[in-house]
PDB file of C-alpha atoms in Angstrom:
ATOM      1  CA  UNK A   1      53.602  61.137   3.140  1.00 31.00           C
ATOM      2  CA  UNK A   2      49.830  61.048   2.747  1.00 36.00           C
ATOM      3  CA  UNK A   3      48.614  63.493   0.124  1.00 37.00           C
ATOM      4  CA  UNK A   4      51.963  63.612  -1.689  1.00 36.00           C
ATOM      5  CA  UNK A   5      52.153  61.911  -5.087  1.00 39.00           C
ATOM      6  CA  UNK A   6      54.947  59.550  -6.058  1.00 39.00           C
ATOM      7  CA  UNK A   7      56.684  62.159  -8.216  1.00 47.00           C
ATOM      8  CA  UNK A   8      56.489  64.793  -5.467  1.00 47.00           C
ATOM      9  CA  UNK A   9      57.937  62.351  -2.944  1.00 49.00           C
ATOM     10  CA  UNK A  10      60.804  61.555  -5.326  1.00 51.00           C
ATOM     11  CA  UNK A  11      61.472  65.253  -5.902  1.00 56.00           C
ATOM     12  CA  UNK A  12      61.516  66.002  -2.161  1.00 61.00           C
ATOM     13  CA  UNK A  13      64.517  63.696  -1.735  1.00 84.00           C
ATOM     14  CA  UNK A  14      66.579  65.367  -4.470  1.00 95.00           C
ATOM     15  CA  UNK A  15      68.992  68.159  -3.513  1.00 97.00           C
ATOM     16  CA  UNK A  16      69.781  70.564  -6.354  1.00 98.00           C
ATOM     17  CA  UNK A  17      72.784  72.842  -6.033  1.00 98.00           C
ATOM     18  CA  UNK A  18      75.383  74.665  -8.142  1.00 98.00           C
ATOM     19  CA  UNK A  19      78.554  72.649  -8.607  1.00 98.00           C
ATOM     20  CA  UNK A  20      82.075  73.890  -7.943  1.00 96.00           C
ATOM     21  CA  UNK A  21      85.203  72.557  -9.652  1.00 96.00           C
ATOM     22  CA  UNK A  22      86.729  69.466  -8.058  1.00 96.00           C
ATOM     23  CA  UNK A  23      88.073  66.133  -9.323  1.00 97.00           C
ATOM     24  CA  UNK A  24      85.251  64.267  -7.530  1.00 97.00           C
ATOM     25  CA  UNK A  25      82.526  66.420  -9.133  1.00 98.00           C
ATOM     26  CA  UNK A  26      84.163  66.076 -12.572  1.00 98.00           C
ATOM     27  CA  UNK A  27      84.267  62.293 -12.154  1.00 98.00           C
ATOM     28  CA  UNK A  28      80.568  62.145 -11.266  1.00 98.00           C
ATOM     29  CA  UNK A  29      79.599  64.445 -14.136  1.00 98.00           C
ATOM     30  CA  UNK A  30      81.761  62.452 -16.554  1.00 98.00           C
ATOM     31  CA  UNK A  31      80.137  59.187 -15.496  1.00 98.00           C
ATOM     32  CA  UNK A  32      76.690  60.739 -16.026  1.00 98.00           C
ATOM     33  CA  UNK A  33      77.646  62.090 -19.465  1.00 98.00           C
ATOM     34  CA  UNK A  34      79.156  58.785 -20.617  1.00 98.00           C
ATOM     35  CA  UNK A  35      76.004  56.917 -19.498  1.00 98.00           C
ATOM     36  CA  UNK A  36      73.768  59.371 -21.373  1.00 97.00           C
ATOM     37  CA  UNK A  37      75.770  59.131 -24.600  1.00 98.00           C
ATOM     38  CA  UNK A  38      75.947  55.313 -24.419  1.00 97.00           C
ATOM     39  CA  UNK A  39      72.149  55.276 -24.111  1.00 96.00           C
ATOM     40  CA  UNK A  40      71.544  57.525 -27.127  1.00 95.00           C
ATOM     41  CA  UNK A  41      71.473  60.920 -25.428  1.00 95.00           C
ATOM     42  CA  UNK A  42      72.094  63.653 -27.981  1.00 93.00           C
ATOM     43  CA  UNK A  43      74.314  65.908 -25.869  1.00 96.00           C
ATOM     44  CA  UNK A  44      77.025  66.833 -28.422  1.00 96.00           C
ATOM     45  CA  UNK A  45      79.190  63.694 -28.097  1.00 98.00           C
ATOM     46  CA  UNK A  46      79.578  60.430 -30.003  1.00 98.00           C
ATOM     47  CA  UNK A  47      79.549  56.903 -28.560  1.00 97.00           C
ATOM     48  CA  UNK A  48      81.805  55.543 -27.219  1.00 98.00           C
ATOM     49  CA  UNK A  49      82.758  58.653 -25.266  1.00 98.00           C
ATOM     50  CA  UNK A  50      86.281  58.322 -23.821  1.00 98.00           C
ATOM     51  CA  UNK A  51      86.471  59.224 -20.105  1.00 98.00           C
ATOM     52  CA  UNK A  52      89.305  61.690 -20.840  1.00 98.00           C
ATOM     53  CA  UNK A  53      87.079  63.590 -23.287  1.00 98.00           C
ATOM     54  CA  UNK A  54      84.210  63.740 -20.800  1.00 98.00           C
ATOM     55  CA  UNK A  55      86.554  64.883 -18.027  1.00 98.00           C
ATOM     56  CA  UNK A  56      88.063  67.632 -20.206  1.00 98.00           C
ATOM     57  CA  UNK A  57      84.592  68.875 -21.146  1.00 98.00           C
ATOM     58  CA  UNK A  58      83.511  69.120 -17.499  1.00 98.00           C
ATOM     59  CA  UNK A  59      86.841  70.646 -16.456  1.00 98.00           C
ATOM     60  CA  UNK A  60      86.227  73.475 -18.935  1.00 98.00           C
ATOM     61  CA  UNK A  61      82.536  73.817 -18.019  1.00 98.00           C
ATOM     62  CA  UNK A  62      83.277  74.011 -14.293  1.00 98.00           C
ATOM     63  CA  UNK A  63      86.082  76.525 -14.905  1.00 98.00           C
ATOM     64  CA  UNK A  64      83.550  78.675 -16.801  1.00 98.00           C
ATOM     65  CA  UNK A  65      81.194  78.315 -13.827  1.00 98.00           C
ATOM     66  CA  UNK A  66      83.938  79.447 -11.453  1.00 97.00           C
ATOM     67  CA  UNK A  67      84.347  82.576 -13.643  1.00 97.00           C
ATOM     68  CA  UNK A  68      80.591  83.257 -13.472  1.00 97.00           C
ATOM     69  CA  UNK A  69      80.042  82.507 -17.171  1.00 98.00           C
ATOM     70  CA  UNK A  70      77.637  79.655 -16.425  1.00 98.00           C
ATOM     71  CA  UNK A  71      75.995  77.751 -13.610  1.00 98.00           C
ATOM     72  CA  UNK A  72      76.341  73.977 -13.603  1.00 98.00           C
ATOM     73  CA  UNK A  73      73.582  72.480 -11.461  1.00 98.00           C
ATOM     74  CA  UNK A  74      73.745  69.032  -9.918  1.00 98.00           C
ATOM     75  CA  UNK A  75      70.802  67.000  -8.634  1.00 98.00           C
ATOM     76  CA  UNK A  76      71.788  64.645  -5.821  1.00 98.00           C
ATOM     77  CA  UNK A  77      70.052  61.723  -4.168  1.00 97.00           C
ATOM     78  CA  UNK A  78      72.235  61.519  -1.077  1.00 96.00           C
ATOM     79  CA  UNK A  79      75.800  61.420  -2.406  1.00 96.00           C
ATOM     80  CA  UNK A  80      74.759  60.145  -5.857  1.00 97.00           C
ATOM     81  CA  UNK A  81      74.669  62.656  -8.725  1.00 98.00           C
ATOM     82  CA  UNK A  82      71.432  61.817 -10.561  1.00 98.00           C
ATOM     83  CA  UNK A  83      71.113  64.778 -12.918  1.00 98.00           C
ATOM     84  CA  UNK A  84      72.668  67.941 -14.231  1.00 98.00           C
ATOM     85  CA  UNK A  85      71.709  71.036 -16.208  1.00 98.00           C
ATOM     86  CA  UNK A  86      73.856  74.001 -17.220  1.00 98.00           C
ATOM     87  CA  UNK A  87      72.668  77.589 -17.450  1.00 98.00           C
ATOM     88  CA  UNK A  88      74.972  79.437 -19.888  1.00 98.00           C
ATOM     89  CA  UNK A  89      75.203  83.132 -19.029  1.00 98.00           C
ATOM     90  CA  UNK A  90      78.188  84.215 -21.153  1.00 97.00           C
ATOM     91  CA  UNK A  91      76.425  85.274 -24.344  1.00 97.00           C
ATOM     92  CA  UNK A  92      76.913  88.073 -26.843  1.00 97.00           C
ATOM     93  CA  UNK A  93      77.019  91.657 -25.577  1.00 97.00           C
ATOM     94  CA  UNK A  94      73.605  92.432 -27.103  1.00 97.00           C
ATOM     95  CA  UNK A  95      71.962  89.534 -25.228  1.00 97.00           C
ATOM     96  CA  UNK A  96      72.380  90.338 -21.512  1.00 96.00           C
ATOM     97  CA  UNK A  97      68.734  89.420 -20.890  1.00 96.00           C
ATOM     98  CA  UNK A  98      69.073  85.867 -22.193  1.00 97.00           C
ATOM     99  CA  UNK A  99      70.546  82.538 -21.063  1.00 98.00           C
ATOM    100  CA  UNK A 100      70.849  79.142 -22.714  1.00 98.00           C
ATOM    101  CA  UNK A 101      70.120  75.780 -21.133  1.00 98.00           C
ATOM    102  CA  UNK A 102      72.493  72.970 -22.129  1.00 98.00           C
ATOM    103  CA  UNK A 103      73.523  69.471 -21.039  1.00 98.00           C
ATOM    104  CA  UNK A 104      70.244  68.385 -19.429  1.00 98.00           C
ATOM    105  CA  UNK A 105      71.093  64.861 -18.294  1.00 98.00           C
ATOM    106  CA  UNK A 106      69.238  62.562 -15.897  1.00 98.00           C
ATOM    107  CA  UNK A 107      70.663  59.232 -14.757  1.00 98.00           C
ATOM    108  CA  UNK A 108      68.776  56.427 -16.550  1.00 96.00           C
ATOM    109  CA  UNK A 109      67.418  54.910 -13.321  1.00 96.00           C
ATOM    110  CA  UNK A 110      66.030  58.286 -12.203  1.00 97.00           C
ATOM    111  CA  UNK A 111      64.118  59.259 -15.338  1.00 95.00           C
ATOM    112  CA  UNK A 112      60.429  59.915 -14.896  1.00 94.00           C
ATOM    113  CA  UNK A 113      60.848  60.864 -11.227  1.00 95.00           C
ATOM    114  CA  UNK A 114      60.812  64.660 -11.553  1.00 96.00           C
ATOM    115  CA  UNK A 115      64.562  65.250 -11.493  1.00 98.00           C
ATOM    116  CA  UNK A 116      64.663  67.082 -14.840  1.00 98.00           C
ATOM    117  CA  UNK A 117      61.635  69.203 -13.989  1.00 97.00           C
ATOM    118  CA  UNK A 118      63.227  70.177 -10.682  1.00 97.00           C
ATOM    119  CA  UNK A 119      66.473  71.092 -12.456  1.00 98.00           C
ATOM    120  CA  UNK A 120      64.557  73.243 -14.952  1.00 98.00           C
ATOM    121  CA  UNK A 121      62.660  75.062 -12.188  1.00 97.00           C
ATOM    122  CA  UNK A 122      65.877  75.745 -10.283  1.00 98.00           C
ATOM    123  CA  UNK A 123      67.565  77.005 -13.475  1.00 98.00           C
ATOM    124  CA  UNK A 124      64.658  79.388 -14.065  1.00 98.00           C
ATOM    125  CA  UNK A 125      64.984  80.784 -10.536  1.00 97.00           C
ATOM    126  CA  UNK A 126      68.732  81.218 -10.956  1.00 97.00           C
ATOM    127  CA  UNK A 127      68.287  82.841 -14.380  1.00 98.00           C
ATOM    128  CA  UNK A 128      65.929  85.422 -12.893  1.00 97.00           C
ATOM    129  CA  UNK A 129      68.437  86.094 -10.102  1.00 96.00           C
ATOM    130  CA  UNK A 130      70.927  86.923 -12.877  1.00 96.00           C
ATOM    131  CA  UNK A 131      68.384  89.263 -14.584  1.00 96.00           C
ATOM    132  CA  UNK A 132      67.839  86.763 -17.415  1.00 97.00           C
ATOM    133  CA  UNK A 133      64.244  86.852 -18.651  1.00 97.00           C
ATOM    134  CA  UNK A 134      64.500  84.711 -21.770  1.00 98.00           C
ATOM    135  CA  UNK A 135      65.703  81.105 -21.859  1.00 98.00           C
ATOM    136  CA  UNK A 136      66.530  79.134 -25.003  1.00 98.00           C
ATOM    137  CA  UNK A 137      67.451  75.507 -25.541  1.00 98.00           C
ATOM    138  CA  UNK A 138      67.555  72.810 -28.180  1.00 98.00           C
ATOM    139  CA  UNK A 139      66.832  69.104 -28.166  1.00 97.00           C
ATOM    140  CA  UNK A 140      67.039  66.269 -30.666  1.00 96.00           C
ATOM    141  CA  UNK A 141      63.917  65.669 -32.733  1.00 96.00           C
ATOM    142  CA  UNK A 142      64.369  61.891 -32.380  1.00 91.00           C
ATOM    143  CA  UNK A 143      64.102  60.810 -28.758  1.00 86.00           C
ATOM    144  CA  UNK A 144      64.770  64.244 -27.310  1.00 85.00           C
ATOM    145  CA  UNK A 145      63.087  65.835 -24.323  1.00 95.00           C
ATOM    146  CA  UNK A 146      60.582  67.965 -26.284  1.00 96.00           C
ATOM    147  CA  UNK A 147      57.547  66.722 -24.302  1.00 96.00           C
ATOM    148  CA  UNK A 148      59.280  67.633 -21.026  1.00 97.00           C
ATOM    149  CA  UNK A 149      60.177  71.140 -22.197  1.00 98.00           C
ATOM    150  CA  UNK A 150      56.683  71.761 -23.540  1.00 97.00           C
ATOM    151  CA  UNK A 151      55.158  70.536 -20.251  1.00 97.00           C
ATOM    152  CA  UNK A 152      56.982  73.287 -18.337  1.00 97.00           C
ATOM    153  CA  UNK A 153      56.059  76.090 -20.729  1.00 97.00           C
ATOM    154  CA  UNK A 154      58.776  76.183 -23.375  1.00 98.00           C
ATOM    155  CA  UNK A 155      57.523  77.172 -26.838  1.00 98.00           C
ATOM    156  CA  UNK A 156      58.774  75.569 -30.043  1.00 98.00           C
ATOM    157  CA  UNK A 157      60.543  78.148 -32.221  1.00 98.00           C
ATOM    158  CA  UNK A 158      61.252  75.709 -35.048  1.00 98.00           C
ATOM    159  CA  UNK A 159      62.987  72.572 -36.178  1.00 98.00           C
ATOM    160  CA  UNK A 160      66.000  72.048 -38.412  1.00 98.00           C
ATOM    161  CA  UNK A 161      66.241  68.639 -40.120  1.00 98.00           C
ATOM    162  CA  UNK A 162      69.516  66.673 -40.110  1.00 97.00           C
ATOM    163  CA  UNK A 163      71.109  69.126 -37.684  1.00 97.00           C
ATOM    164  CA  UNK A 164      73.400  66.744 -35.800  1.00 96.00           C
ATOM    165  CA  UNK A 165      74.631  63.184 -35.616  1.00 96.00           C
ATOM    166  CA  UNK A 166      73.062  60.800 -33.127  1.00 96.00           C
ATOM    167  CA  UNK A 167      75.576  59.322 -30.639  1.00 96.00           C
ATOM    168  CA  UNK A 168      75.581  55.951 -32.444  1.00 95.00           C
ATOM    169  CA  UNK A 169      75.467  57.520 -35.926  1.00 95.00           C
ATOM    170  CA  UNK A 170      72.790  58.735 -38.315  1.00 96.00           C
ATOM    171  CA  UNK A 171      71.338  62.217 -38.521  1.00 97.00           C
ATOM    172  CA  UNK A 172      68.626  63.749 -36.374  1.00 96.00           C
ATOM    173  CA  UNK A 173      66.814  67.030 -36.551  1.00 97.00           C
ATOM    174  CA  UNK A 174      66.909  69.535 -33.713  1.00 97.00           C
ATOM    175  CA  UNK A 175      64.026  71.440 -32.145  1.00 98.00           C
ATOM    176  CA  UNK A 176      64.677  74.913 -30.769  1.00 98.00           C
ATOM    177  CA  UNK A 177      62.668  76.211 -27.800  1.00 98.00           C
ATOM    178  CA  UNK A 178      62.268  79.457 -25.868  1.00 98.00           C
ATOM    179  CA  UNK A 179      60.590  80.571 -22.650  1.00 98.00           C
ATOM    180  CA  UNK A 180      60.036  84.054 -21.307  1.00 98.00           C
ATOM    181  CA  UNK A 181      60.496  84.300 -17.550  1.00 97.00           C
ATOM    182  CA  UNK A 182      58.547  86.660 -15.376  1.00 87.00           C
ATOM    183  CA  UNK A 183      59.871  87.703 -12.011  1.00 68.00           C
ATOM    184  CA  UNK A 184      57.506  87.033  -9.156  1.00 61.00           C
ATOM    185  CA  UNK A 185      56.420  90.171  -7.293  1.00 63.00           C
ATOM    186  CA  UNK A 186      58.239  90.673  -4.018  1.00 63.00           C
ATOM    187  CA  UNK A 187      56.164  90.933  -0.864  1.00 58.00           C
TER     188      UNK A 187
END
């Protein structure tokens, strides 16, 4: 592995693929979501997050993926789900060129190893394949992933104070980001 940095080596071992509905996939996604919320992740849920609530969320999200309304990506290290990101495609009729990124979650023990960056890159590729040239997302102002998003080219559109509750209580602002995608020329 000479000439490959630590982060690149970690990324090379991660397999990123779209997820299909199944009880096993829902269980893995639910475990990941519960861990994120318990550790302060601002992903729309409050702590403690009941397993039934997490399962119902992922059941609905994966059903939407099966309909083609979104793409739920999973990052795997072997059989272990270590990250997820959802590309929402089902937007208003006047926004066929746009997609939203939601539920970016990386397993605590895998943070800082390039998993999230790999998920974002794969989502961009898949967005372009769906003729989506503008991505939007939001992240908590307190402890969110703003530095990550900015490092891969997302631009800050603005920030709204006291936008949502933190998982353990108290308000946090939310930063809204956008990124224009450009299709690579075909050879």
